[in-house]
Short mmCIF file of C-alpha atoms in Angstrom, two decimals:
data_model
loop_
_atom_site.label_atom_id
_atom_site.label_comp_id
_atom_site.label_asym_id
_atom_site.label_seq_id
_atom_site.Cartn_x
_atom_site.Cartn_y
_atom_site.Cartn_z
CA ALA A 261 120.85 108.60 65.50
CA GLN A 262 123.43 107.49 67.98
CA ARG A 263 122.01 105.71 70.94
CA VAL A 264 123.03 103.59 73.92
CA THR A 265 120.51 101.13 75.29
CA GLN A 266 120.67 99.40 78.63
CA PRO A 267 117.56 97.24 78.71
CA GLU A 268 117.61 96.39 82.40
CA LYS A 269 116.89 99.01 85.02
CA LEU A 270 117.65 96.59 87.83
CA LEU A 271 119.66 93.41 88.03
CA SER A 272 119.66 91.41 91.26
CA VAL A 273 121.99 88.50 91.92
CA PHE A 274 123.40 86.64 94.88
CA LYS A 275 127.03 86.87 95.91
CA GLY A 276 129.16 84.49 93.89
CA ALA A 277 126.77 84.38 90.94
CA PRO A 278 127.85 85.52 87.48
CA VAL A 279 126.81 88.96 86.34
CA GLU A 280 126.14 90.31 82.87
CA LEU A 281 125.02 93.90 82.41
CA LYS A 282 123.74 94.44 78.90
CA CYS A 283 124.59 97.36 76.65
CA ASN A 284 123.68 97.84 73.01
CA TYR A 285 124.59 100.81 70.87
CA SER A 286 123.69 102.25 67.52
CA TYR A 287 126.35 104.10 65.60
CA SER A 288 127.38 103.72 62.00
CA GLY A 289 130.97 104.73 62.57
CA SER A 290 133.75 103.17 64.60
CA PRO A 291 132.60 103.22 68.23
CA GLU A 292 134.52 103.73 71.41
CA LEU A 293 132.67 102.32 74.39
CA PHE A 294 133.01 102.70 78.11
CA TRP A 295 131.50 101.54 81.36
CA TYR A 296 131.09 104.03 84.18
CA VAL A 297 130.09 103.10 87.73
CA GLN A 298 128.52 105.05 90.57
CA TYR A 299 128.75 103.49 94.01
CA SER A 300 126.42 104.68 96.74
CA ARG A 301 127.30 108.21 97.85
CA GLN A 302 130.26 108.36 95.47
CA ARG A 303 130.94 110.14 92.22
CA LEU A 304 130.41 108.65 88.83
CA GLN A 305 133.73 107.20 87.69
CA LEU A 306 135.18 105.40 84.74
CA LEU A 307 135.32 101.63 85.20
CA LEU A 308 136.74 100.47 81.92
CA ARG A 309 137.00 101.19 78.20
CA HIS A 310 136.92 98.72 75.36
CA ILE A 311 140.17 99.84 73.74
CA SER A 312 142.10 98.99 76.89
CA ARG A 313 140.85 95.39 76.85
CA GLU A 314 141.56 95.20 80.57
CA SER A 315 139.88 93.67 83.56
CA ILE A 316 139.00 96.06 86.36
CA LYS A 317 137.75 94.74 89.70
CA GLY A 318 137.13 91.45 87.93
CA PHE A 319 134.89 93.04 85.29
CA THR A 320 135.47 92.64 81.58
CA ALA A 321 133.60 93.87 78.54
CA ASP A 322 134.01 92.84 74.94
CA LEU A 323 132.93 94.92 72.00
CA ASN A 324 130.86 92.87 69.57
CA LYS A 325 130.44 94.94 66.44
CA GLY A 326 128.25 92.35 64.77
CA GLU A 327 125.71 92.49 67.59
CA THR A 328 126.51 96.15 68.41
CA SER A 329 126.91 95.18 72.03
CA PHE A 330 129.31 95.90 74.85
CA HIS A 331 128.08 93.80 77.75
CA LEU A 332 129.82 94.01 81.12
CA LYS A 333 130.59 90.71 82.77
CA LYS A 334 131.95 89.36 86.02
CA PRO A 335 132.13 85.65 86.81
CA PHE A 336 131.55 85.95 90.57
CA ALA A 337 129.68 88.97 91.92
CA GLN A 338 130.66 90.54 95.23
CA GLU A 339 128.49 92.62 97.54
CA GLU A 340 130.74 95.63 96.95
CA ASP A 341 129.83 95.48 93.25
CA SER A 342 126.39 96.83 94.09
CA ALA A 343 126.16 100.14 92.25
CA MET A 344 124.68 101.95 89.28
CA TYR A 345 126.38 101.10 86.01
CA TYR A 346 126.27 103.25 82.89
CA CYS A 347 127.39 102.30 79.42
CA ALA A 348 128.70 105.17 77.30
CA LEU A 349 129.49 105.73 73.63
CA LEU A 350 132.04 108.18 72.26
CA TYR A 351 131.17 109.11 68.69
CA ASN A 352 132.48 111.55 66.12
CA THR A 353 135.55 111.47 68.40
CA ASP A 354 134.13 114.16 70.63
CA LYS A 355 130.64 113.40 71.95
CA LEU A 356 130.08 111.08 74.88
CA ILE A 357 126.55 109.83 75.47
CA PHE A 358 125.29 107.51 78.17
CA GLY A 359 122.64 104.86 78.52
CA THR A 360 119.93 105.06 81.16
CA GLY A 361 121.89 102.88 83.56
CA THR A 362 121.41 99.54 85.30
CA ARG A 363 121.32 99.18 89.05
CA LEU A 364 123.14 96.06 90.18
CA GLN A 365 122.16 94.64 93.56
CA VAL A 366 124.28 91.84 94.95
CA PHE A 367 122.68 90.05 97.89
CA PRO A 368 124.73 88.20 100.52
CA LYS B 200 144.73 117.09 93.50
CA ALA B 201 141.26 118.37 94.31
CA GLY B 202 138.43 116.83 92.35
CA VAL B 203 135.74 118.53 90.34
CA THR B 204 133.83 120.89 92.61
CA GLN B 205 130.23 121.89 92.02
CA THR B 206 128.25 124.53 93.84
CA PRO B 207 125.68 124.74 95.18
CA ARG B 208 125.12 121.11 96.09
CA TYR B 209 121.40 121.52 96.66
CA LEU B 210 118.93 124.20 95.72
CA ILE B 211 115.21 124.69 95.52
CA LYS B 212 113.59 127.04 93.06
CA THR B 213 110.08 127.74 91.89
CA ARG B 214 108.73 127.61 88.37
CA GLY B 215 109.67 130.60 86.28
CA GLN B 216 112.81 131.41 88.22
CA GLN B 217 116.29 131.06 86.86
CA VAL B 218 119.31 129.29 88.31
CA THR B 219 123.07 129.37 87.87
CA LEU B 220 125.25 126.40 88.73
CA SER B 221 129.00 126.52 89.03
CA CYS B 222 131.72 123.98 88.30
CA SER B 223 135.43 124.13 89.04
CA PRO B 224 137.34 121.47 87.10
CA ILE B 225 140.38 119.59 88.26
CA SER B 226 143.42 121.85 88.12
CA GLY B 227 144.90 121.74 84.64
CA HIS B 228 141.76 120.39 83.01
CA ARG B 229 140.47 122.64 80.25
CA SER B 230 137.42 120.71 79.09
CA VAL B 231 134.18 120.87 81.04
CA SER B 232 131.02 118.94 80.20
CA TRP B 233 127.58 119.19 81.73
CA TYR B 234 125.03 116.42 82.06
CA GLN B 235 121.51 116.22 83.43
CA GLN B 236 120.84 113.08 85.44
CA THR B 237 117.30 111.88 86.11
CA PRO B 238 116.06 108.45 87.19
CA GLY B 239 114.11 107.86 84.00
CA GLN B 240 116.48 109.30 81.42
CA GLY B 241 119.88 108.54 82.90
CA LEU B 242 122.59 111.01 81.92
CA GLN B 243 121.75 113.39 79.13
CA PHE B 244 124.43 115.54 77.57
CA LEU B 245 123.92 119.29 77.84
CA PHE B 246 127.09 120.88 76.49
CA GLU B 247 130.86 120.82 76.55
CA TYR B 248 133.30 123.69 76.76
CA PHE B 249 136.98 123.81 75.95
CA SER B 250 139.14 126.90 76.30
CA GLU B 251 136.10 129.14 76.80
CA THR B 252 134.41 127.89 73.62
CA GLN B 253 131.33 125.71 73.43
CA ARG B 254 132.53 122.72 71.49
CA ASN B 255 129.43 120.53 71.62
CA LYS B 256 125.80 120.92 72.50
CA GLY B 257 123.08 118.42 73.31
CA ASN B 258 119.39 118.56 72.49
CA PHE B 259 118.16 120.85 75.21
CA PRO B 260 116.08 123.99 74.72
CA GLY B 261 117.67 127.41 74.63
CA ARG B 262 116.69 127.98 78.27
CA PHE B 263 119.80 125.97 79.09
CA SER B 264 123.00 127.86 78.52
CA GLY B 265 126.54 127.80 79.76
CA ARG B 266 129.88 129.46 79.63
CA GLN B 267 133.46 128.87 80.55
CA PHE B 268 135.91 131.35 81.98
CA SER B 269 139.60 131.78 81.30
CA ASN B 270 140.46 129.80 84.44
CA SER B 271 138.39 126.89 83.03
CA ARG B 272 135.65 127.28 85.62
CA SER B 273 132.25 126.86 84.07
CA GLU B 274 128.72 127.93 84.82
CA MET B 275 125.44 126.74 83.47
CA ASN B 276 122.24 128.70 83.61
CA VAL B 277 118.65 127.57 83.29
CA SER B 278 116.07 130.27 82.76
CA THR B 279 112.30 130.10 83.18
CA LEU B 280 112.49 126.93 85.23
CA GLU B 281 109.96 124.17 84.68
CA LEU B 282 109.02 121.31 86.98
CA GLY B 283 110.72 118.90 84.59
CA ASP B 284 114.07 120.62 85.14
CA SER B 285 114.29 119.00 88.56
CA ALA B 286 117.37 116.81 88.31
CA LEU B 287 120.94 116.26 89.37
CA TYR B 288 123.23 118.35 87.19
CA LEU B 289 126.65 116.82 86.82
CA CYS B 290 129.78 118.54 85.68
CA ALA B 291 132.77 116.61 84.41
CA SER B 292 136.23 117.68 83.39
CA SER B 293 138.87 116.24 81.13
CA SER B 294 142.54 116.94 80.70
CA THR B 295 142.80 116.39 76.98
CA SER B 296 141.93 118.71 74.12
CA ALA B 297 140.17 115.87 72.32
CA ASN B 298 137.44 113.99 74.09
CA THR B 299 138.87 110.59 74.99
CA GLY B 300 135.76 109.53 76.86
CA GLU B 301 137.52 109.64 80.21
CA LEU B 302 135.69 112.17 82.31
CA PHE B 303 136.10 113.09 85.96
CA PHE B 304 132.77 113.90 87.53
CA GLY B 305 131.74 116.18 90.34
CA GLU B 306 129.20 115.28 92.99
CA GLY B 307 126.51 117.26 91.25
CA SER B 308 124.07 120.03 92.01
CA ARG B 309 120.62 118.75 92.89
CA LEU B 310 117.96 121.14 91.65
CA THR B 311 114.38 120.87 92.80
CA VAL B 312 111.79 123.00 91.04
CA LEU B 313 108.52 123.51 92.89
#
């Protein structure tokens, strides 16, 4: 069955430290993967998608089909990055499922 | 452009009751998806509607149902409420006929079942 796994419920780092939010998926077909972010008291919103291969707010994510991973990375965390991050998988071209989320806390 | 609007924002029900939640998508968006968000389970997919037709359904019991109207507004209904139905119910809309994975979310309706 299709599944998205985010193994860490909470990730705490200090400002300026590198960040890596882990995401693994299971899907036998060709996956499309996304990262969504929810800042405090704001709506859930799309952060980035793997097909765009772009950097948003300094975050990047590379799809590794061999390891079935799509980890989100940022070299230098900022306090404003503190939020809930969800990895999502689009499969069968029409179903979007999410992982359980990782809360990122960036301390000053 | 106004965002996705969900009503009511908060509600409290007791076990056995039923509830109806409403979602107005972004103007021009014809696809509406519903998700249940809980701290332990994250976001779980309930169903998706496009042009008044249910296009996809998640693994929820039949107590959870929905519909979409001709103006793309959507409602979801939960009958015979259980304590475990307490959650934030999120609605999201999309502008495309095919699901591209880019959804625009509302602020949610927080349901508490006592």
